XYZ file of C-alpha atoms in Angstrom:
531
model
C -11.076 50.118 10.551
C -11.403 50.771 7.741
C -8.062 51.038 5.862
C -6.747 54.682 3.567
C -4.526 54.507 0.982
C -1.102 55.785 2.573
C 1.399 58.148 1.534
C 5.376 56.781 1.292
C 5.723 59.085 4.745
C 3.328 57.187 6.103
C 4.203 53.675 5.024
C 7.773 54.594 6.498
C 6.369 55.550 9.373
C 4.881 52.490 9.936
C 7.644 50.254 9.124
C 9.675 52.086 12.037
C 7.225 51.490 14.040
C 5.990 47.830 13.591
C 9.883 47.776 14.152
C 10.300 49.221 17.789
C 6.376 47.459 19.131
C 7.575 43.565 17.326
C 11.541 43.282 17.668
C 11.789 39.342 17.815
C 10.013 39.378 14.712
C 10.692 42.226 12.587
C 13.726 43.641 11.586
C 13.855 46.272 8.317
C 16.372 48.046 6.778
C 16.993 50.407 3.661
C 18.753 49.145 0.462
C 21.107 52.215 0.373
C 22.269 51.226 4.335
C 22.446 47.386 3.296
C 24.008 47.525 0.054
C 24.920 50.773 -0.575
C 22.909 51.785 -3.250
C 22.446 55.829 -4.545
C 19.093 57.233 -3.671
C 16.874 57.990 -7.011
C 16.241 61.462 -5.409
C 14.683 62.917 -3.089
C 10.882 63.068 -1.590
C 9.089 63.279 1.687
C 10.298 60.378 4.034
C 8.697 61.888 7.425
C 5.187 62.780 7.384
C 5.646 66.711 7.234
C 9.534 67.084 6.681
C 11.030 68.889 3.986
C 12.207 66.196 1.067
C 15.175 64.361 1.602
C 17.125 61.331 0.260
C 14.510 59.015 -0.899
C 15.236 55.724 0.691
C 13.563 52.250 0.127
C 12.530 50.451 3.285
C 12.607 46.408 3.569
C 10.422 44.509 6.197
C 11.685 40.448 6.862
C 9.370 39.291 9.029
C 9.217 36.476 10.889
C 10.105 34.414 14.395
C 13.718 35.460 15.095
C 14.336 32.614 17.338
C 12.888 29.209 14.981
C 14.500 30.617 11.961
C 16.873 28.426 10.510
C 18.434 28.183 6.963
C 15.172 25.912 5.672
C 12.838 28.526 6.509
C 10.928 28.724 3.485
C 11.189 32.807 2.000
C 7.987 34.889 -0.020
C 8.651 38.078 -1.632
C 5.476 40.914 -1.597
C 6.333 44.096 -3.914
C 3.860 46.815 -3.008
C 4.962 48.794 -6.555
C 7.504 49.037 -9.571
C 5.165 51.661 -11.130
C 4.553 54.537 -8.641
C 1.296 55.465 -9.721
C -0.336 51.930 -9.053
C -1.044 52.311 -5.140
C -3.037 49.060 -4.400
C 0.223 47.436 -3.427
C 1.859 49.091 -1.178
C -0.594 50.338 1.276
C -1.638 46.447 0.916
C 1.822 45.329 1.699
C 2.185 47.266 5.258
C -1.434 46.663 6.469
C -0.619 43.138 5.310
C 2.725 43.266 7.659
C 0.723 45.465 10.644
C -2.791 42.586 10.568
C 0.197 39.524 10.717
C 1.764 41.041 13.799
C -1.499 42.160 15.865
C -3.277 38.661 14.795
C 0.232 36.503 16.347
C -1.426 35.878 19.735
C -4.648 35.828 18.928
C -5.131 33.543 15.692
C -3.258 30.172 15.956
C -2.823 29.519 12.003
C -1.010 33.712 11.840
C 1.371 32.253 14.686
C 2.173 29.537 12.707
C 3.243 31.264 9.366
C 4.912 33.919 11.153
C 6.973 31.109 13.232
C 7.266 28.906 9.869
C 7.967 30.955 7.264
C 10.307 34.850 6.315
C 8.243 37.004 5.077
C 10.084 39.723 2.939
C 8.062 42.753 2.458
C 9.633 46.298 -0.033
C 6.010 47.848 0.083
C 7.712 50.581 -2.325
C 10.682 49.793 -4.218
C 9.907 52.953 -6.765
C 10.561 54.914 -4.124
C 10.576 58.046 -5.630
C 7.993 57.107 -8.048
C 5.033 56.414 -5.338
C 6.513 59.245 -3.609
C 5.511 61.673 -6.348
C 2.760 59.757 -7.753
C 4.668 59.268 -10.976
C 4.870 55.880 -12.834
C 8.134 55.416 -13.910
C 11.745 55.934 -11.689
C 13.252 58.759 -13.405
C 11.618 58.236 -16.550
C 13.145 54.906 -16.223
C 9.920 52.141 -16.548
C 11.321 49.737 -13.840
C 9.069 46.670 -14.533
C 11.480 46.313 -17.813
C 14.506 46.945 -15.982
C 15.290 43.160 -14.789
C 18.677 41.364 -16.386
C 16.249 39.241 -18.398
C 15.640 39.366 -22.148
C 16.493 42.956 -22.127
C 19.362 45.172 -23.663
C 22.658 44.834 -21.317
C 22.857 48.754 -21.269
C 18.542 48.393 -20.502
C 18.715 46.745 -17.420
C 19.249 47.149 -14.064
C 19.289 51.383 -14.322
C 16.715 52.204 -11.332
C 17.461 51.461 -7.976
C 14.162 50.166 -7.785
C 14.955 47.458 -9.917
C 18.347 47.025 -7.727
C 16.963 46.565 -4.448
C 15.109 44.102 -5.731
C 17.997 42.615 -6.984
C 20.639 42.739 -3.919
C 17.343 41.036 -1.626
C 16.903 37.967 -3.773
C 20.571 37.846 -4.375
C 20.779 36.911 -0.851
C 17.864 34.662 0.115
C 16.248 31.918 -1.510
C 12.195 32.820 -2.662
C 10.160 30.237 -3.393
C 7.013 32.322 -3.980
C 6.617 35.984 -5.097
C 3.900 38.973 -5.662
C 4.401 41.859 -7.716
C 1.540 44.044 -6.866
C 0.265 46.642 -9.794
C -2.665 48.302 -11.006
C -4.816 49.400 -13.771
C -6.474 45.791 -15.192
C -7.798 42.871 -12.746
C -5.865 39.558 -13.310
C -3.753 37.269 -11.443
C -1.163 36.303 -14.395
C 2.533 34.122 -14.580
C 5.458 33.028 -16.310
C 6.132 32.971 -19.387
C 5.888 36.938 -19.938
C 9.154 38.153 -22.463
C 9.430 38.477 -25.852
C 11.549 35.365 -26.341
C 8.719 32.964 -25.437
C 6.219 35.117 -27.482
C 6.198 34.125 -31.391
C 3.698 36.699 -33.148
C 3.802 40.213 -31.363
C 3.938 41.271 -27.815
C 0.485 42.004 -27.452
C -0.652 39.281 -28.840
C 1.908 35.785 -28.620
C 1.022 33.028 -30.349
C 1.332 29.546 -28.592
C 3.702 27.204 -29.905
C 5.267 23.952 -29.157
C 9.242 23.725 -28.170
C 11.834 26.154 -26.985
C 9.461 29.301 -27.804
C 6.265 27.896 -25.909
C 4.967 30.697 -23.530
C 3.767 27.560 -20.896
C 6.431 26.749 -18.797
C 7.295 23.415 -16.919
C 5.633 24.375 -13.608
C 2.369 25.223 -15.293
C 0.071 23.279 -13.605
C 1.439 23.950 -10.191
C 1.266 27.772 -11.186
C -2.485 27.623 -12.579
C -3.898 25.272 -9.905
C -2.942 27.811 -7.269
C -3.390 31.100 -8.753
C -6.962 29.106 -9.127
C -7.679 28.511 -5.993
C -6.634 32.092 -4.921
C -8.382 33.278 -6.795
C -12.094 31.596 -5.477
C -10.349 32.805 -1.885
C -10.179 36.757 -3.164
C -13.671 36.309 -4.082
C -15.473 39.044 -6.599
C -15.549 42.718 -5.623
C -18.311 45.261 -6.956
C -16.441 49.361 -7.381
C -18.933 51.443 -8.276
C -19.181 52.468 -11.626
C -16.496 49.727 -13.181
C -19.240 46.486 -12.999
C -16.223 43.951 -14.753
C -14.853 44.723 -10.650
C -17.650 42.100 -9.963
C -15.978 39.695 -11.598
C -13.498 37.537 -9.759
C -9.677 37.743 -10.658
C -9.117 36.902 -14.642
C -6.317 34.561 -14.152
C -3.593 32.857 -16.484
C 0.115 32.903 -18.318
C 1.101 36.068 -18.927
C 1.896 35.806 -22.279
C -1.288 34.310 -23.225
C -3.333 37.136 -25.297
C -6.495 36.602 -23.513
C -4.776 37.430 -19.982
C -2.426 40.824 -20.827
C 1.199 40.724 -22.763
C 4.893 40.415 -23.331
C 7.501 42.830 -22.282
C 10.977 42.908 -21.613
C 13.416 42.589 -18.723
C 10.048 41.637 -16.897
C 9.945 40.892 -13.095
C 7.935 38.091 -13.629
C 10.051 35.832 -15.966
C 13.545 37.369 -14.194
C 12.692 36.329 -10.894
C 11.340 32.450 -12.193
C 14.336 31.484 -15.042
C 17.211 33.470 -14.385
C 18.746 30.904 -12.467
C 18.376 28.064 -14.967
C 16.525 28.775 -18.347
C 19.458 30.895 -20.014
C 20.582 27.584 -21.583
C 16.883 26.672 -23.055
C 16.281 30.246 -23.723
C 18.852 31.853 -25.836
C 18.486 35.600 -25.319
C 17.465 35.367 -22.015
C 19.685 36.116 -19.022
C 21.594 39.278 -19.342
C 24.974 40.778 -17.851
C 23.223 44.362 -16.954
C 25.716 47.198 -17.771
C 24.278 50.204 -16.722
C 25.756 53.742 -16.612
C 23.449 55.243 -13.762
C 24.479 55.899 -10.478
C 27.892 54.422 -11.239
C 26.672 51.825 -12.867
C 25.972 48.144 -11.706
C 28.264 46.108 -13.812
C 29.191 42.161 -12.610
C 25.983 41.907 -10.267
C 23.421 40.478 -12.949
C 25.273 36.834 -12.466
C 22.740 34.324 -10.265
C 23.694 30.946 -8.746
C 21.538 27.934 -9.172
C 19.269 27.811 -6.635
C 18.033 32.611 -5.983
C 15.617 32.997 -9.269
C 13.589 30.186 -9.711
C 10.635 31.596 -8.246
C 6.779 31.037 -9.337
C 6.686 35.208 -8.549
C 2.639 36.105 -9.343
C 1.301 39.832 -11.227
C -1.394 40.943 -9.326
C -3.186 43.946 -11.396
C -5.213 44.907 -8.041
C -8.155 47.233 -9.650
C -8.755 48.631 -13.313
C -8.171 51.939 -11.537
C -4.443 53.045 -10.677
C -5.824 54.636 -8.215
C -8.372 54.059 -6.281
C -10.205 55.589 -3.804
C -10.109 55.435 0.307
C -13.781 54.145 0.456
C -12.916 51.471 -1.399
C -10.085 50.294 0.147
C -12.292 47.954 2.805
C -11.751 47.395 6.328
C -9.807 45.232 8.541
C -12.854 43.288 10.272
C -13.210 41.854 6.191
C -10.032 39.891 5.724
C -11.297 36.536 6.914
C -15.014 37.087 6.952
C -14.798 38.326 3.432
C -12.639 35.243 2.566
C -15.004 34.444 -1.277
C -15.797 37.992 -1.647
C -18.855 39.909 -1.918
C -18.637 40.693 2.366
C -19.706 44.273 3.145
C -16.675 45.490 4.371
C -14.522 44.169 1.737
C -12.211 46.090 -0.776
C -9.271 46.348 -2.661
C -6.840 46.254 0.202
C -8.613 43.886 2.119
C -9.195 41.390 -0.347
C -5.484 41.528 -1.462
C -4.414 41.060 2.507
C -6.194 37.687 1.575
C -3.943 37.320 -1.484
C -1.374 37.318 0.967
C -2.175 34.808 3.416
C -3.004 32.840 0.891
C 0.444 32.829 -0.445
C 2.055 32.854 2.678
C 0.388 29.490 3.765
C 1.092 27.745 0.663
C 4.367 28.645 0.552
C 5.469 24.820 2.244
C 2.989 22.394 3.393
C 2.266 22.043 6.700
C 0.206 19.914 9.419
C -0.907 20.120 13.015
C -2.552 18.072 15.915
C -5.703 19.758 17.057
C -4.982 20.216 20.767
C -6.986 18.063 23.363
C -7.145 14.842 20.225
C -3.733 12.726 21.696
C -4.075 10.910 23.892
C -1.463 11.207 26.539
C -2.120 6.835 27.834
C -3.229 3.778 26.277
C -3.053 0.220 26.626
C -0.843 -1.804 24.329
C -3.212 -3.168 21.367
C -6.122 -0.323 21.840
C -7.455 1.500 19.027
C -7.178 5.512 18.920
C -7.685 8.480 16.942
C -6.276 11.664 16.567
C -7.417 15.141 14.386
C -4.977 16.891 12.632
C -5.522 20.399 9.995
C -3.082 20.166 7.609
C -2.205 23.463 5.094
C 0.187 24.632 2.353
C -1.024 22.461 -0.256
C -4.093 22.742 -2.856
C -4.894 19.059 -2.848
C -4.254 17.033 0.329
C -3.117 13.616 -1.665
C -3.114 11.586 2.245
C -2.007 11.813 5.598
C -1.437 8.916 7.682
C -0.370 8.264 11.716
C 2.755 7.085 12.773
C 3.768 5.003 15.986
C 7.704 4.843 16.809
C 8.910 3.662 20.576
C 11.779 4.945 21.952
C 14.054 2.729 19.637
C 12.605 4.200 16.432
C 10.336 1.395 15.591
C 6.390 1.198 14.156
C 4.325 0.312 16.681
C 1.448 0.499 14.441
C -0.816 -1.934 13.160
C -3.202 -0.873 11.723
C -3.198 3.127 10.557
C -6.142 4.657 8.734
C -5.342 7.627 6.086
C -6.997 10.547 4.799
C -7.126 10.940 0.750
C -7.599 13.034 -2.171
C -8.955 15.960 0.176
C -8.982 19.415 -1.275
C -7.377 22.780 1.428
C -7.513 25.829 -1.040
C -9.489 25.970 -4.191
C -13.290 26.931 -2.368
C -14.164 30.298 -1.130
C -12.508 29.586 2.435
C -9.964 26.701 3.565
C -10.631 23.371 4.390
C -8.062 22.764 6.990
C -10.295 19.995 8.670
C -10.391 18.332 11.134
C -9.468 15.163 9.505
C -9.531 12.263 12.007
C -6.547 9.390 11.616
C -7.423 5.768 13.249
C -5.201 4.166 14.423
C -4.231 0.674 16.672
C -1.379 -0.169 18.819
C 1.118 -3.084 18.562
C 0.251 -5.078 21.518
C 3.496 -5.254 22.242
C 3.774 -2.306 22.221
C 4.998 -0.291 25.299
C 6.577 3.001 27.129
C 7.269 6.305 25.375
C 5.666 6.342 21.969
C 5.997 9.162 19.791
C 3.008 9.940 17.569
C 3.629 11.869 14.245
C 1.332 12.682 10.806
C 2.602 13.262 8.023
C 0.743 14.318 4.854
C 2.160 14.998 1.452
C -0.056 17.197 -1.588
C 0.234 18.562 -5.336
C 1.643 15.952 -6.351
C -0.095 15.865 -9.733
C 1.796 19.608 -10.112
C 5.334 17.024 -11.194
C 3.323 13.868 -12.847
C 4.967 12.750 -16.360
C 0.869 12.630 -17.433
C 0.390 16.933 -16.954
C 0.235 18.689 -19.934
C 3.137 20.712 -19.784
C 5.136 17.352 -20.097
C 3.389 15.858 -22.725
C 4.568 19.417 -24.528
C 8.143 17.745 -24.022
C 9.035 20.704 -21.079
C 10.546 18.075 -18.600
C 10.572 18.107 -15.157
C 9.862 21.542 -13.201
C 12.039 23.834 -12.349
C 10.985 25.995 -9.608
C 11.544 25.393 -5.891
C 7.535 25.817 -4.891
C 6.744 22.988 -7.105
C 9.352 20.705 -6.942
C 10.559 21.460 -3.002
C 7.068 19.308 -2.477
C 6.979 16.998 -5.047
C 11.207 15.400 -5.900
C 12.481 14.424 -2.103
C 16.160 14.749 -3.843
C 15.956 18.735 -4.455
C 18.289 20.125 -2.676
C 19.711 24.056 -3.884
C 21.857 25.907 -1.574
C 22.607 29.711 -1.880
C 26.272 30.204 -0.648
C 25.883 33.644 -0.107
C 24.287 33.592 2.687
C 23.195 29.799 3.178
C 20.038 29.879 2.479
C 18.827 25.869 1.848
C 15.799 24.802 -0.493
C 15.228 20.414 0.473
C 12.797 18.942 -1.222
C 10.376 16.352 1.081
C 7.778 14.246 -0.495
C 5.935 13.680 3.297
C 5.777 16.175 5.877
C 5.098 15.848 9.343
C 3.714 17.848 12.383
C 5.801 18.607 15.478
C 5.108 14.872 17.313
C 3.506 14.607 20.472
C 4.676 11.619 22.968
C 2.424 9.543 24.711
C 2.901 6.593 27.120
C 1.849 2.847 26.296
C 1.085 0.575 29.448
C 0.465 -3.095 29.103
C -3.458 -4.446 28.710
C -3.397 -6.039 32.393
C -2.550 -2.755 33.831
C -5.186 -1.030 32.507
C -8.019 -2.743 35.007
C -9.291 -0.337 37.019
C -8.232 -0.205 40.704
C -10.134 0.227 43.783
C -8.979 2.724 45.798
C -11.212 2.066 49.011
C -10.134 1.167 52.581
C -12.499 -2.057 52.649
C -11.646 -2.776 49.879
C -7.782 -3.186 50.164
C -7.731 -7.104 50.076
C -9.536 -6.839 46.645
C -7.614 -4.248 45.302
C -4.162 -6.237 45.899
C -6.158 -9.962 44.741
C -6.413 -7.877 41.321
C -3.037 -6.311 41.089
C -1.185 -9.687 40.679
């Protein structure tokens, strides 16, 4: 089916429908109901109905039965600027596609089972419903508690809605969709790290360097994202034939610095104010009855990679360039007939959701159920959640937890994301069991990836910026990383090695693998062979 850009009332209608159809996977609420926020104004909340208080809806998607405190969280904001129309439809169609494909595609099923996906289709619900940039003449993307005057932040319901959700979770990766340009950019993007004018920041070394300590991880991830999304040509805009421009927000070749931007707040408000005087702000707005005391953050909440995605040069492209739902995976790399602005940005959402955490799984049917002690075998696996697979290896343990693999082959230095498609495998791993192994043996495959993102040789380390600060980079490169949000118990625990769900195998004594003869006339021979 062809996508079309949806008004806010149709998005709200879809949110409610998905929650009704998929109660085991979808939870919805409004920030007014859950957090006691006011409404920014009146808008059409149901198709054809009179205007009523404009509510900000939130969807949480994931397998509720499998969720734990360590389930990683990704966040998608459809629009802070209400006249930038691609994001809200992209986020709700992404949610729809995930839920429709859950039973049809093992990759989608794995993503929904192992991630918490929070979608706020229109934080600026009033602006989107009225097709205006601001919320009551205030720009929500200048309204966050970072690099802003205390009286000039958290004045909008849009910013407060995002703030309330983030304070109760640990978001590792995030996207804030915009329009009017064609790029994907990442911090820093504030005036603190912008020597020079906001539109012409000058790179420097030291505290005001606009490069972050997580730059290698951010850059590698976003460069791979650009290739997977691919190029798209929109009639009348020849520059759209190019792939997304990528880079640091404050790099004047990319975009420009702002005060109170969501990207820098999301990245630094838990930690960077010590190194960035003037960054963290205790907001004291007077709108909607005030909001003092709500911008104090613990050490876990605001350590995210939050990407600025400018979806298209036209802020409101027409339905003819929205794309089709059959082009989401088929159109990887771009240039396909059914590609479009919604289609390609659903691919972007998929990429980010996959990269949230490393994963590995056995290819069904490739794990032997029975082997003889001392025998050699192999398994096949698929991997994801990493841009580069540094190493994969088999482990075999007996019931006592002892290793019973005499030899284990490895796979090293494979690109997984970074081209116009996922190179998930399958990868074949060979192993040889110990001659003494017998009984039940547990097979696992361990992977690690993207270790260069925290290497002391990476460029930002050479500039004195220290170790990475985001959960996204640190959780896969630092096995001492351990951050908890005490408000609702979310936790991020670091690992160097990531394991697939284990598989059990029976190992028999080598002498019991001789062929048996079951025919009546050979019973005597059968008995002699079994002695």
